[in-house]
Every structure is written in C-alpha cells, then in structure tokens.
Amino acid sequence: QSRWVTNQGPLAEELESRLKEYLGVKHLLLVSNGTIALQLAIKSLGLKGEIITTPFSYVATATSIMWENCTPVFCDIEKNTFCIDASKIENLITQNTSAILPTHVYGFPCDTESIEKIAVQNQLKVIYDGAHAFGVHLDKRSLLSYGDISTVSFHATKLFHTIEGGAVITNDDELAEKMFLYRAFGHKDEEYLSIGINARTSELHSAIGLCNFPRVESFIDSRRELNSLYRELLTGKPIGFPKIPEDISYNFSYFPILLKNETTVARIIEGLSLKGINTRRYFFPSLNTLEYLNPSACPVSENIASRILCLPMYQELTKDDVVRICGSLSELLDSI
C-alpha cells in the first residue's frame, strides 16, 4: 500500500528497531543475506592476512574470508559443542593473524570468555558467525551481543526468518556507521562518503520478518517440546546427542545426531528418504578438507562431520511427525 518496496523503507526501519530492542544490542543493520553480513563485517574491520576460523560450519563462513582477500586458518573444534576449540587458537596465531571468526554451531555458544581474552592479548578482532544463534542468551545477554561484530542469517531455514536476509550487530558506533555506508553504496542521499555495495534488504522481506517476529517465543517453545520428544524416543539407540550447555537460554534450532560412522549415515539418509523423511548432513564436509580453502588437518571436525545428521526440525513439525521419524529411524538402526 505504501508503494515503497526497497531502499531501507519504513518496514525495514521498524524491523531493525524491534530486533534491536529484543536482542538488547546498540546497533543492528538488516542486510540482504547472512553471507553479505560476514563480508561487511570483515571489510568494515579492515582485516588483512589470516583469520582463524572453524572448519565445522557452512561453507560461507570460510569463503567470505577468502572473498575479502584474507586467508582462513582452520582451528579444530570441541567434541561436545562442535564449536571452535579455544584452547587450540593461540598455537595458530602468527604475525599475519588479524582476527578470529568462530561459529556458534547449532546455537551452542563458543567459549566467548576465552576467545575475548586471547583476542585482547594478541590485539585481534572477533567476528562471531551467529547464523544459528537468534534467541540464545548467555549470562542473560543475547549471544549476538558478543565480539566486535556478530552476524546473523534470516534465511528461510532459520528459527526467525525473512525468507532471505540477515543482519550485522555491533555495540561500536564507528563500526556501525561504516557498515551503514558500506551497505548502501557508501552514500547518504546526495552525500557520497565511502566505498560501498548494495546489501540492503527489501520491504517485502522486512514485512515477512514483522509477521514472524511476534511468533518467535512460540517457535522456541514448540521446538523445545519436539527436542525433548526426540531425545525421549531415541534414548538407548546407538546415536549420540550434543549436550545443551546448562548456563544458556537455548533456541532449539536444530536436532543433530551423531551416528556410528559415515556408512551408517548414508544408509540412514537413504532409508529415511524412501519414507519421505528429509535429513541433512549439516555440516559436511569439514571445510578444512576442501582444496580451495587452505586445507589443513582438523581430526575432530573431520570425524564429527562424517557422522553428523540433522533430523527434521521446523515450525509446523508435529509430535506425530516426530514419533513417525523416530520409529522409522529406530527400525533402520535395528537393521544395520
């Protein structure tokens, strides 16, 4: 009705304001997707050389580093949370290291305290890939409030989504101003101030976000119940679950399981697919094994990536669906 469909319109402004209030952060800028959010973060911090990151993430985490002419250096992960192993970061720091870019995998928090200490001691910047972290709180703070910049994805597969979209989040006024300009060709109206690209979201995507936003807490409540039911029905089966940290308010975005080996994963995927049940090897492969991404050895990540499988988890999933999925999975596991 407003006939305003793009260029940071009133719906985008409203969504930004509501998200800032919900997350308790000083600056939040909507962008067109979660990958461009990472690129804006790297660019605005002026990062050069090497960036220490995780091999257990979606490929965009590492390729954004390379796209901005930096080199990803892979640090292995913890076996319980699947997040970057902070105890292994310092051994990877060189005179060329400029930043640390970890991922809060499945919404499980990285060791933010240790990472901040390492960053301060070595004068490094910290960008958190918080694609999965919307609605998660650590020490009564939004997980997206940590680091120099946090990025988030609002892709349709996420807990809160705008179909396509994302955001950059910071408490630093100067960084926020720089990313504001970078997001919109580097100018405000007729005042041209810096380089920039078009990373803005549209009014249509913002409208979807405003429709979904009031339902976030009900989404989390629903997923909490489904997560509990999954665990109840699959307890005693030859699978592993990541342990949800006790000191967080969690969003239950995904339901990953660990299977015995890669052969078992392949058989489970095929068997469930024949019953109309879609799963995802999320994340596979371990990024450190890709030839174009500065490969190195990360044995924990490689092992987890070969055995991980995410079962269905989304807003409209019902308890009956979960019962059917678990029944089919149990039959397959018993036959292997």
mmCIF file of C-alpha atoms in Angstrom:
data_model
loop_
_atom_site.group_PDB
_atom_site.id
_atom_site.type_symbol
_atom_site.label_atom_id
_atom_site.label_comp_id
_atom_site.label_asym_id
_atom_site.label_seq_id
_atom_site.Cartn_x
_atom_site.Cartn_y
_atom_site.Cartn_z
ATOM 1 C CA GLN A 1 0.000 0.000 0.000
ATOM 2 C CA SER A 2 2.877 2.379 0.695
ATOM 3 C CA ARG A 3 4.338 1.634 -2.760
ATOM 4 C CA TRP A 4 7.759 1.614 -1.081
ATOM 5 C CA VAL A 5 9.341 -1.764 -1.808
ATOM 6 C CA THR A 6 13.084 -1.280 -1.257
ATOM 7 C CA ASN A 7 15.866 1.174 -0.225
ATOM 8 C CA GLN A 8 15.585 0.890 3.565
ATOM 9 C CA GLY A 9 11.894 1.700 3.811
ATOM 10 C CA PRO A 10 9.666 2.110 6.862
ATOM 11 C CA LEU A 11 9.105 -1.633 7.354
ATOM 12 C CA ALA A 12 12.852 -2.294 7.360
ATOM 13 C CA GLU A 13 13.312 0.530 9.861
ATOM 14 C CA GLU A 14 10.573 -0.890 12.077
ATOM 15 C CA LEU A 15 12.015 -4.395 11.977
ATOM 16 C CA GLU A 16 15.505 -3.130 12.810
ATOM 17 C CA SER A 17 14.142 -1.226 15.787
ATOM 18 C CA ARG A 18 12.155 -4.178 17.131
ATOM 19 C CA LEU A 19 15.059 -6.579 16.693
ATOM 20 C CA LYS A 20 17.484 -4.224 18.477
ATOM 21 C CA GLU A 21 15.102 -3.986 21.423
ATOM 22 C CA TYR A 22 14.527 -7.760 21.528
ATOM 23 C CA LEU A 23 18.236 -8.571 21.379
ATOM 24 C CA GLY A 24 19.335 -5.742 23.666
ATOM 25 C CA VAL A 25 22.020 -4.507 21.259
ATOM 26 C CA LYS A 26 23.063 -0.973 20.365
ATOM 27 C CA HIS A 27 23.312 -1.296 16.578
ATOM 28 C CA LEU A 28 21.654 -3.776 14.198
ATOM 29 C CA LEU A 29 21.631 -3.307 10.444
ATOM 30 C CA LEU A 30 19.481 -5.507 8.244
ATOM 31 C CA VAL A 31 21.188 -6.873 5.145
ATOM 32 C CA SER A 32 20.143 -8.993 2.198
ATOM 33 C CA ASN A 33 21.612 -12.279 3.485
ATOM 34 C CA GLY A 34 23.899 -13.819 6.084
ATOM 35 C CA THR A 35 26.856 -14.162 3.729
ATOM 36 C CA ILE A 36 26.966 -10.473 2.859
ATOM 37 C CA ALA A 37 26.782 -9.826 6.607
ATOM 38 C CA LEU A 38 30.078 -11.685 7.066
ATOM 39 C CA GLN A 39 31.659 -9.831 4.154
ATOM 40 C CA LEU A 40 30.586 -6.447 5.533
ATOM 41 C CA ALA A 41 31.993 -7.375 8.939
ATOM 42 C CA ILE A 42 35.380 -8.353 7.531
ATOM 43 C CA LYS A 43 35.500 -5.278 5.290
ATOM 44 C CA SER A 44 34.491 -2.795 7.975
ATOM 45 C CA LEU A 45 37.165 -4.066 10.365
ATOM 46 C CA GLY A 46 39.791 -3.654 7.648
ATOM 47 C CA LEU A 47 41.024 -7.208 8.125
ATOM 48 C CA LYS A 48 44.076 -8.449 6.247
ATOM 49 C CA GLY A 49 46.175 -11.597 6.213
ATOM 50 C CA GLU A 50 44.976 -14.610 8.211
ATOM 51 C CA ILE A 51 41.688 -15.128 10.027
ATOM 52 C CA ILE A 52 41.404 -18.093 12.389
ATOM 53 C CA THR A 53 38.077 -19.811 11.888
ATOM 54 C CA THR A 54 36.227 -23.089 12.334
ATOM 55 C CA PRO A 55 36.117 -25.947 9.821
ATOM 56 C CA PHE A 56 32.720 -27.058 11.163
ATOM 57 C CA SER A 57 30.366 -24.506 9.642
ATOM 58 C CA TYR A 58 28.578 -23.721 6.427
ATOM 59 C CA VAL A 59 30.991 -23.003 3.592
ATOM 60 C CA ALA A 60 30.033 -19.311 3.518
ATOM 61 C CA THR A 61 31.912 -18.751 6.771
ATOM 62 C CA ALA A 62 35.238 -19.621 5.142
ATOM 63 C CA THR A 63 34.547 -18.397 1.611
ATOM 64 C CA SER A 64 33.584 -14.957 2.923
ATOM 65 C CA ILE A 65 37.087 -14.734 4.353
ATOM 66 C CA MET A 66 38.647 -15.615 1.003
ATOM 67 C CA TRP A 67 36.257 -13.344 -0.895
ATOM 68 C CA GLU A 68 37.607 -10.448 1.144
ATOM 69 C CA ASN A 69 41.176 -11.434 0.171
ATOM 70 C CA CYS A 70 42.069 -12.933 3.546
ATOM 71 C CA THR A 71 43.241 -16.467 4.327
ATOM 72 C CA PRO A 72 41.202 -18.837 6.511
ATOM 73 C CA VAL A 73 43.260 -20.735 9.068
ATOM 74 C CA PHE A 74 41.293 -23.650 10.460
ATOM 75 C CA CYS A 75 41.236 -24.396 14.176
ATOM 76 C CA ASP A 76 39.778 -27.743 15.235
ATOM 77 C CA ILE A 77 36.571 -27.994 17.280
ATOM 78 C CA GLU A 78 35.368 -29.244 20.638
ATOM 79 C CA LYS A 79 33.812 -32.687 20.556
ATOM 80 C CA ASN A 80 30.833 -31.757 22.763
ATOM 81 C CA THR A 81 29.562 -28.416 21.418
ATOM 82 C CA PHE A 82 31.140 -28.686 17.932
ATOM 83 C CA CYS A 83 32.301 -25.065 18.326
ATOM 84 C CA ILE A 84 35.875 -23.890 17.806
ATOM 85 C CA ASP A 85 38.277 -25.244 20.430
ATOM 86 C CA ALA A 86 39.515 -22.079 22.121
ATOM 87 C CA SER A 87 42.435 -23.952 23.701
ATOM 88 C CA LYS A 88 43.896 -24.505 20.217
ATOM 89 C CA ILE A 89 43.616 -20.952 18.906
ATOM 90 C CA GLU A 90 46.806 -19.431 20.321
ATOM 91 C CA ASN A 91 49.044 -22.008 18.648
ATOM 92 C CA LEU A 92 47.710 -20.836 15.279
ATOM 93 C CA ILE A 93 48.347 -17.125 15.795
ATOM 94 C CA THR A 94 51.128 -15.661 13.640
ATOM 95 C CA GLN A 95 52.298 -12.153 12.807
ATOM 96 C CA ASN A 96 49.809 -12.262 9.914
ATOM 97 C CA THR A 97 46.752 -13.045 12.061
ATOM 98 C CA SER A 98 44.191 -10.237 12.185
ATOM 99 C CA ALA A 99 41.044 -11.834 13.617
ATOM 100 C CA ILE A 100 39.154 -14.824 14.960
ATOM 101 C CA LEU A 101 35.891 -15.830 13.261
ATOM 102 C CA PRO A 102 34.116 -18.657 15.127
ATOM 103 C CA THR A 103 30.586 -20.027 14.612
ATOM 104 C CA HIS A 104 28.047 -20.626 17.367
ATOM 105 C CA VAL A 105 27.217 -24.069 15.944
ATOM 106 C CA TYR A 106 23.522 -25.032 16.221
ATOM 107 C CA GLY A 107 23.215 -22.073 18.592
ATOM 108 C CA PHE A 108 25.655 -23.555 21.145
ATOM 109 C CA PRO A 109 27.877 -20.723 22.435
ATOM 110 C CA CYS A 110 31.568 -20.651 21.688
ATOM 111 C CA ASP A 111 33.862 -20.120 24.663
ATOM 112 C CA THR A 112 33.379 -16.359 24.422
ATOM 113 C CA GLU A 113 35.341 -15.597 27.589
ATOM 114 C CA SER A 114 38.495 -17.408 26.442
ATOM 115 C CA ILE A 115 38.220 -16.051 22.909
ATOM 116 C CA GLU A 116 37.906 -12.475 24.159
ATOM 117 C CA LYS A 117 40.946 -12.928 26.403
ATOM 118 C CA ILE A 118 43.014 -14.324 23.512
ATOM 119 C CA ALA A 119 41.870 -11.511 21.219
ATOM 120 C CA VAL A 120 42.765 -8.778 23.702
ATOM 121 C CA GLN A 121 46.182 -10.268 24.480
ATOM 122 C CA ASN A 122 47.035 -10.561 20.793
ATOM 123 C CA GLN A 123 45.261 -7.417 19.532
ATOM 124 C CA LEU A 124 42.884 -9.370 17.316
ATOM 125 C CA LYS A 125 39.347 -8.614 16.212
ATOM 126 C CA VAL A 126 36.488 -11.073 16.804
ATOM 127 C CA ILE A 127 33.580 -11.708 14.451
ATOM 128 C CA TYR A 128 31.001 -14.278 15.517
ATOM 129 C CA ASP A 129 29.025 -16.122 12.862
ATOM 130 C CA GLY A 130 25.735 -16.264 14.737
ATOM 131 C CA ALA A 131 23.631 -17.693 11.906
ATOM 132 C CA HIS A 132 22.077 -20.171 14.368
ATOM 133 C CA ALA A 133 22.157 -18.009 17.492
ATOM 134 C CA PHE A 134 18.994 -15.919 17.286
ATOM 135 C CA GLY A 135 17.088 -16.199 20.576
ATOM 136 C CA VAL A 136 20.022 -17.716 22.505
ATOM 137 C CA HIS A 137 21.181 -15.996 25.698
ATOM 138 C CA LEU A 138 24.441 -16.471 27.587
ATOM 139 C CA ASP A 139 24.848 -14.867 31.022
ATOM 140 C CA LYS A 140 21.484 -13.175 30.411
ATOM 141 C CA ARG A 141 22.885 -11.470 27.283
ATOM 142 C CA SER A 142 21.957 -12.196 23.702
ATOM 143 C CA LEU A 143 24.651 -14.386 22.222
ATOM 144 C CA LEU A 144 24.647 -11.955 19.298
ATOM 145 C CA SER A 145 25.967 -9.153 21.525
ATOM 146 C CA TYR A 146 29.454 -10.690 21.841
ATOM 147 C CA GLY A 147 32.528 -9.878 19.762
ATOM 148 C CA ASP A 148 33.405 -6.767 17.784
ATOM 149 C CA ILE A 149 30.700 -7.752 15.313
ATOM 150 C CA SER A 150 28.185 -10.594 15.236
ATOM 151 C CA THR A 151 26.397 -11.651 12.088
ATOM 152 C CA VAL A 152 23.120 -13.483 11.793
ATOM 153 C CA SER A 153 21.184 -15.150 8.986
ATOM 154 C CA PHE A 154 17.454 -14.760 8.447
ATOM 155 C CA HIS A 155 17.287 -17.405 5.728
ATOM 156 C CA ALA A 156 14.047 -19.368 5.489
ATOM 157 C CA THR A 157 15.598 -22.380 7.267
ATOM 158 C CA LYS A 158 16.310 -20.343 10.410
ATOM 159 C CA LEU A 159 14.252 -20.048 13.597
ATOM 160 C CA PHE A 160 13.404 -16.433 12.767
ATOM 161 C CA HIS A 161 13.436 -15.625 9.074
ATOM 162 C CA THR A 162 12.655 -13.032 6.440
ATOM 163 C CA ILE A 163 12.809 -15.668 3.653
ATOM 164 C CA GLU A 164 16.208 -14.244 2.687
ATOM 165 C CA GLY A 165 18.094 -11.844 4.893
ATOM 166 C CA GLY A 166 20.477 -11.279 7.743
ATOM 167 C CA ALA A 167 21.996 -8.618 9.957
ATOM 168 C CA VAL A 168 25.244 -7.222 11.299
ATOM 169 C CA ILE A 169 25.298 -6.372 15.001
ATOM 170 C CA THR A 170 27.773 -4.258 16.965
ATOM 171 C CA ASN A 171 27.946 -2.020 20.016
ATOM 172 C CA ASP A 172 30.634 0.131 18.361
ATOM 173 C CA ASP A 173 29.333 3.452 16.969
ATOM 174 C CA GLU A 174 32.137 3.875 14.442
ATOM 175 C CA LEU A 175 31.773 0.353 13.050
ATOM 176 C CA ALA A 176 28.010 0.771 12.810
ATOM 177 C CA GLU A 177 28.396 3.988 10.817
ATOM 178 C CA LYS A 178 30.937 2.380 8.499
ATOM 179 C CA MET A 179 28.704 -0.664 7.833
ATOM 180 C CA PHE A 180 25.697 1.624 7.340
ATOM 181 C CA LEU A 181 27.552 3.311 4.499
ATOM 182 C CA TYR A 182 29.032 0.111 3.050
ATOM 183 C CA ARG A 183 25.532 -1.381 2.938
ATOM 184 C CA ALA A 184 24.164 1.407 0.725
ATOM 185 C CA PHE A 185 26.791 2.234 -1.917
ATOM 186 C CA GLY A 186 28.696 4.443 0.537
ATOM 187 C CA HIS A 187 26.343 7.434 0.429
ATOM 188 C CA LYS A 188 23.502 9.071 2.302
ATOM 189 C CA ASP A 189 21.108 10.766 -0.084
ATOM 190 C CA GLU A 190 23.379 13.010 -2.187
ATOM 191 C CA GLU A 191 26.326 12.916 0.214
ATOM 192 C CA TYR A 192 28.943 10.418 -1.038
ATOM 193 C CA LEU A 193 31.285 9.349 1.758
ATOM 194 C CA SER A 194 32.913 5.969 1.128
ATOM 195 C CA ILE A 195 33.043 2.833 -0.966
ATOM 196 C CA GLY A 196 30.017 0.572 -0.716
ATOM 197 C CA ILE A 197 27.819 -2.095 -2.234
ATOM 198 C CA ASN A 198 24.104 -2.803 -2.230
ATOM 199 C CA ALA A 199 23.479 -5.031 0.792
ATOM 200 C CA ARG A 200 20.067 -3.675 1.764
ATOM 201 C CA THR A 201 17.004 -5.791 2.358
ATOM 202 C CA SER A 202 13.641 -5.114 0.744
ATOM 203 C CA GLU A 203 10.327 -4.044 2.238
ATOM 204 C CA LEU A 204 8.841 -7.388 1.187
ATOM 205 C CA HIS A 205 11.416 -9.340 3.179
ATOM 206 C CA SER A 206 11.022 -6.961 6.110
ATOM 207 C CA ALA A 207 7.252 -7.493 6.038
ATOM 208 C CA ILE A 208 7.769 -11.250 6.370
ATOM 209 C CA GLY A 209 10.088 -10.574 9.304
ATOM 210 C CA LEU A 210 7.479 -8.413 11.011
ATOM 211 C CA CYS A 211 4.926 -11.206 10.555
ATOM 212 C CA ASN A 212 7.260 -13.806 12.055
ATOM 213 C CA PHE A 213 8.744 -11.705 14.848
ATOM 214 C CA PRO A 214 5.774 -11.871 17.297
ATOM 215 C CA ARG A 215 5.826 -15.676 16.999
ATOM 216 C CA VAL A 216 9.498 -16.217 17.919
ATOM 217 C CA GLU A 217 8.840 -17.287 21.508
ATOM 218 C CA SER A 218 6.154 -19.751 20.408
ATOM 219 C CA PHE A 219 8.574 -21.125 17.802
ATOM 220 C CA ILE A 220 11.151 -21.739 20.538
ATOM 221 C CA ASP A 221 8.586 -23.313 22.880
ATOM 222 C CA SER A 222 7.405 -25.652 20.134
ATOM 223 C CA ARG A 223 10.946 -26.700 19.232
ATOM 224 C CA ARG A 224 11.793 -27.259 22.887
ATOM 225 C CA GLU A 225 8.951 -29.770 23.158
ATOM 226 C CA LEU A 226 9.946 -31.506 19.925
ATOM 227 C CA ASN A 227 13.589 -31.665 21.017
ATOM 228 C CA SER A 228 12.564 -33.286 24.292
ATOM 229 C CA LEU A 229 10.364 -35.817 22.477
ATOM 230 C CA TYR A 230 13.151 -36.696 20.034
ATOM 231 C CA ARG A 231 15.533 -37.358 22.915
ATOM 232 C CA GLU A 232 12.976 -39.405 24.805
ATOM 233 C CA LEU A 233 12.152 -41.636 21.837
ATOM 234 C CA LEU A 234 15.769 -42.108 20.741
ATOM 235 C CA THR A 235 17.363 -42.708 24.140
ATOM 236 C CA GLY A 236 19.088 -46.083 24.180
ATOM 237 C CA LYS A 237 19.659 -46.136 20.449
ATOM 238 C CA PRO A 238 23.232 -46.239 19.046
ATOM 239 C CA ILE A 239 23.372 -42.494 18.439
ATOM 240 C CA GLY A 240 24.863 -39.522 20.244
ATOM 241 C CA PHE A 241 23.402 -36.117 21.059
ATOM 242 C CA PRO A 242 25.274 -32.875 21.644
ATOM 243 C CA LYS A 243 24.877 -31.722 25.222
ATOM 244 C CA ILE A 244 22.998 -28.445 25.612
ATOM 245 C CA PRO A 245 25.028 -26.211 27.975
ATOM 246 C CA GLU A 246 23.248 -25.620 31.266
ATOM 247 C CA ASP A 247 24.124 -21.915 31.554
ATOM 248 C CA ILE A 248 22.255 -20.735 28.449
ATOM 249 C CA SER A 249 18.760 -19.942 27.313
ATOM 250 C CA TYR A 250 18.620 -22.070 24.168
ATOM 251 C CA ASN A 251 16.613 -21.740 20.925
ATOM 252 C CA PHE A 252 16.437 -25.449 19.911
ATOM 253 C CA SER A 253 17.007 -24.528 16.270
ATOM 254 C CA TYR A 254 18.236 -27.921 15.084
ATOM 255 C CA PHE A 255 18.237 -31.559 16.122
ATOM 256 C CA PRO A 256 21.604 -33.075 15.193
ATOM 257 C CA ILE A 257 22.543 -36.673 15.977
ATOM 258 C CA LEU A 258 25.861 -38.482 15.755
ATOM 259 C CA LEU A 259 25.872 -41.901 14.123
ATOM 260 C CA LYS A 260 28.453 -44.675 14.293
ATOM 261 C CA ASN A 261 30.231 -43.953 11.012
ATOM 262 C CA GLU A 262 29.785 -42.483 7.548
ATOM 263 C CA THR A 263 28.431 -45.736 6.134
ATOM 264 C CA THR A 264 25.650 -45.691 8.707
ATOM 265 C CA VAL A 265 24.886 -42.066 7.855
ATOM 266 C CA ALA A 266 24.485 -42.918 4.166
ATOM 267 C CA ARG A 267 22.181 -45.856 4.912
ATOM 268 C CA ILE A 268 20.030 -43.805 7.289
ATOM 269 C CA ILE A 269 19.690 -40.960 4.782
ATOM 270 C CA GLU A 270 18.635 -43.371 2.046
ATOM 271 C CA GLY A 271 16.255 -45.308 4.275
ATOM 272 C CA LEU A 272 14.502 -42.235 5.650
ATOM 273 C CA SER A 273 14.302 -40.671 2.189
ATOM 274 C CA LEU A 274 12.395 -43.699 0.939
ATOM 275 C CA LYS A 275 9.842 -42.972 3.676
ATOM 276 C CA GLY A 276 9.559 -39.322 2.644
ATOM 277 C CA ILE A 277 11.715 -38.017 5.506
ATOM 278 C CA ASN A 278 14.374 -35.489 4.523
ATOM 279 C CA THR A 279 17.564 -35.118 6.544
ATOM 280 C CA ARG A 280 20.698 -33.017 6.135
ATOM 281 C CA ARG A 281 24.405 -33.610 6.696
ATOM 282 C CA TYR A 282 24.829 -30.280 8.423
ATOM 283 C CA PHE A 283 27.805 -29.641 8.394
ATOM 284 C CA PHE A 284 29.542 -31.781 5.794
ATOM 285 C CA PRO A 285 32.214 -31.834 4.593
ATOM 286 C CA SER A 286 34.605 -30.454 7.175
ATOM 287 C CA LEU A 287 35.766 -27.255 5.456
ATOM 288 C CA ASN A 288 39.452 -27.907 6.114
ATOM 289 C CA THR A 289 39.288 -30.789 3.605
ATOM 290 C CA LEU A 290 38.296 -28.574 0.655
ATOM 291 C CA GLU A 291 41.241 -27.930 -1.646
ATOM 292 C CA TYR A 292 40.330 -24.322 -2.422
ATOM 293 C CA LEU A 293 40.070 -23.373 1.267
ATOM 294 C CA ASN A 294 43.661 -23.608 2.512
ATOM 295 C CA PRO A 295 43.319 -27.236 3.741
ATOM 296 C CA SER A 296 44.866 -28.483 6.976
ATOM 297 C CA ALA A 297 44.328 -31.287 9.475
ATOM 298 C CA CYS A 298 41.400 -30.956 11.910
ATOM 299 C CA PRO A 299 40.724 -34.536 13.049
ATOM 300 C CA VAL A 300 37.886 -33.800 15.483
ATOM 301 C CA SER A 301 35.944 -31.774 12.925
ATOM 302 C CA GLU A 302 36.554 -34.362 10.203
ATOM 303 C CA ASN A 303 35.270 -37.113 12.488
ATOM 304 C CA ILE A 304 32.152 -35.209 13.568
ATOM 305 C CA ALA A 305 31.372 -34.037 10.025
ATOM 306 C CA SER A 306 31.492 -37.624 8.749
ATOM 307 C CA ARG A 307 28.954 -38.804 11.364
ATOM 308 C CA ILE A 308 26.583 -35.863 11.850
ATOM 309 C CA LEU A 309 22.996 -35.858 10.639
ATOM 310 C CA CYS A 310 20.259 -33.304 11.316
ATOM 311 C CA LEU A 311 16.728 -34.638 11.670
ATOM 312 C CA PRO A 312 13.702 -32.525 10.682
ATOM 313 C CA MET A 313 13.037 -29.530 12.956
ATOM 314 C CA TYR A 314 10.747 -26.715 11.865
ATOM 315 C CA GLN A 315 7.734 -24.729 12.992
ATOM 316 C CA GLU A 316 4.993 -26.942 11.529
ATOM 317 C CA LEU A 317 6.546 -30.251 12.605
ATOM 318 C CA THR A 318 4.098 -32.125 14.866
ATOM 319 C CA LYS A 319 4.628 -34.605 17.681
ATOM 320 C CA ASP A 320 3.081 -37.283 15.461
ATOM 321 C CA ASP A 321 5.686 -36.453 12.833
ATOM 322 C CA VAL A 322 8.468 -36.895 15.388
ATOM 323 C CA VAL A 323 7.020 -40.233 16.505
ATOM 324 C CA ARG A 324 6.969 -41.417 12.877
ATOM 325 C CA ILE A 325 10.506 -40.176 12.222
ATOM 326 C CA CYS A 326 11.872 -41.846 15.358
ATOM 327 C CA GLY A 327 10.040 -45.081 14.575
ATOM 328 C CA SER A 328 11.483 -45.196 11.069
ATOM 329 C CA LEU A 329 14.958 -44.306 12.321
ATOM 330 C CA SER A 330 14.811 -46.965 15.024
ATOM 331 C CA GLU A 331 13.820 -49.632 12.501
ATOM 332 C CA LEU A 332 16.739 -48.701 10.282
ATOM 333 C CA LEU A 333 19.217 -48.687 13.168
ATOM 334 C CA ASP A 334 17.993 -52.119 14.287
ATOM 335 C CA SER A 335 18.526 -53.499 10.796
ATOM 336 C CA ILE A 336 22.090 -52.225 10.424
#
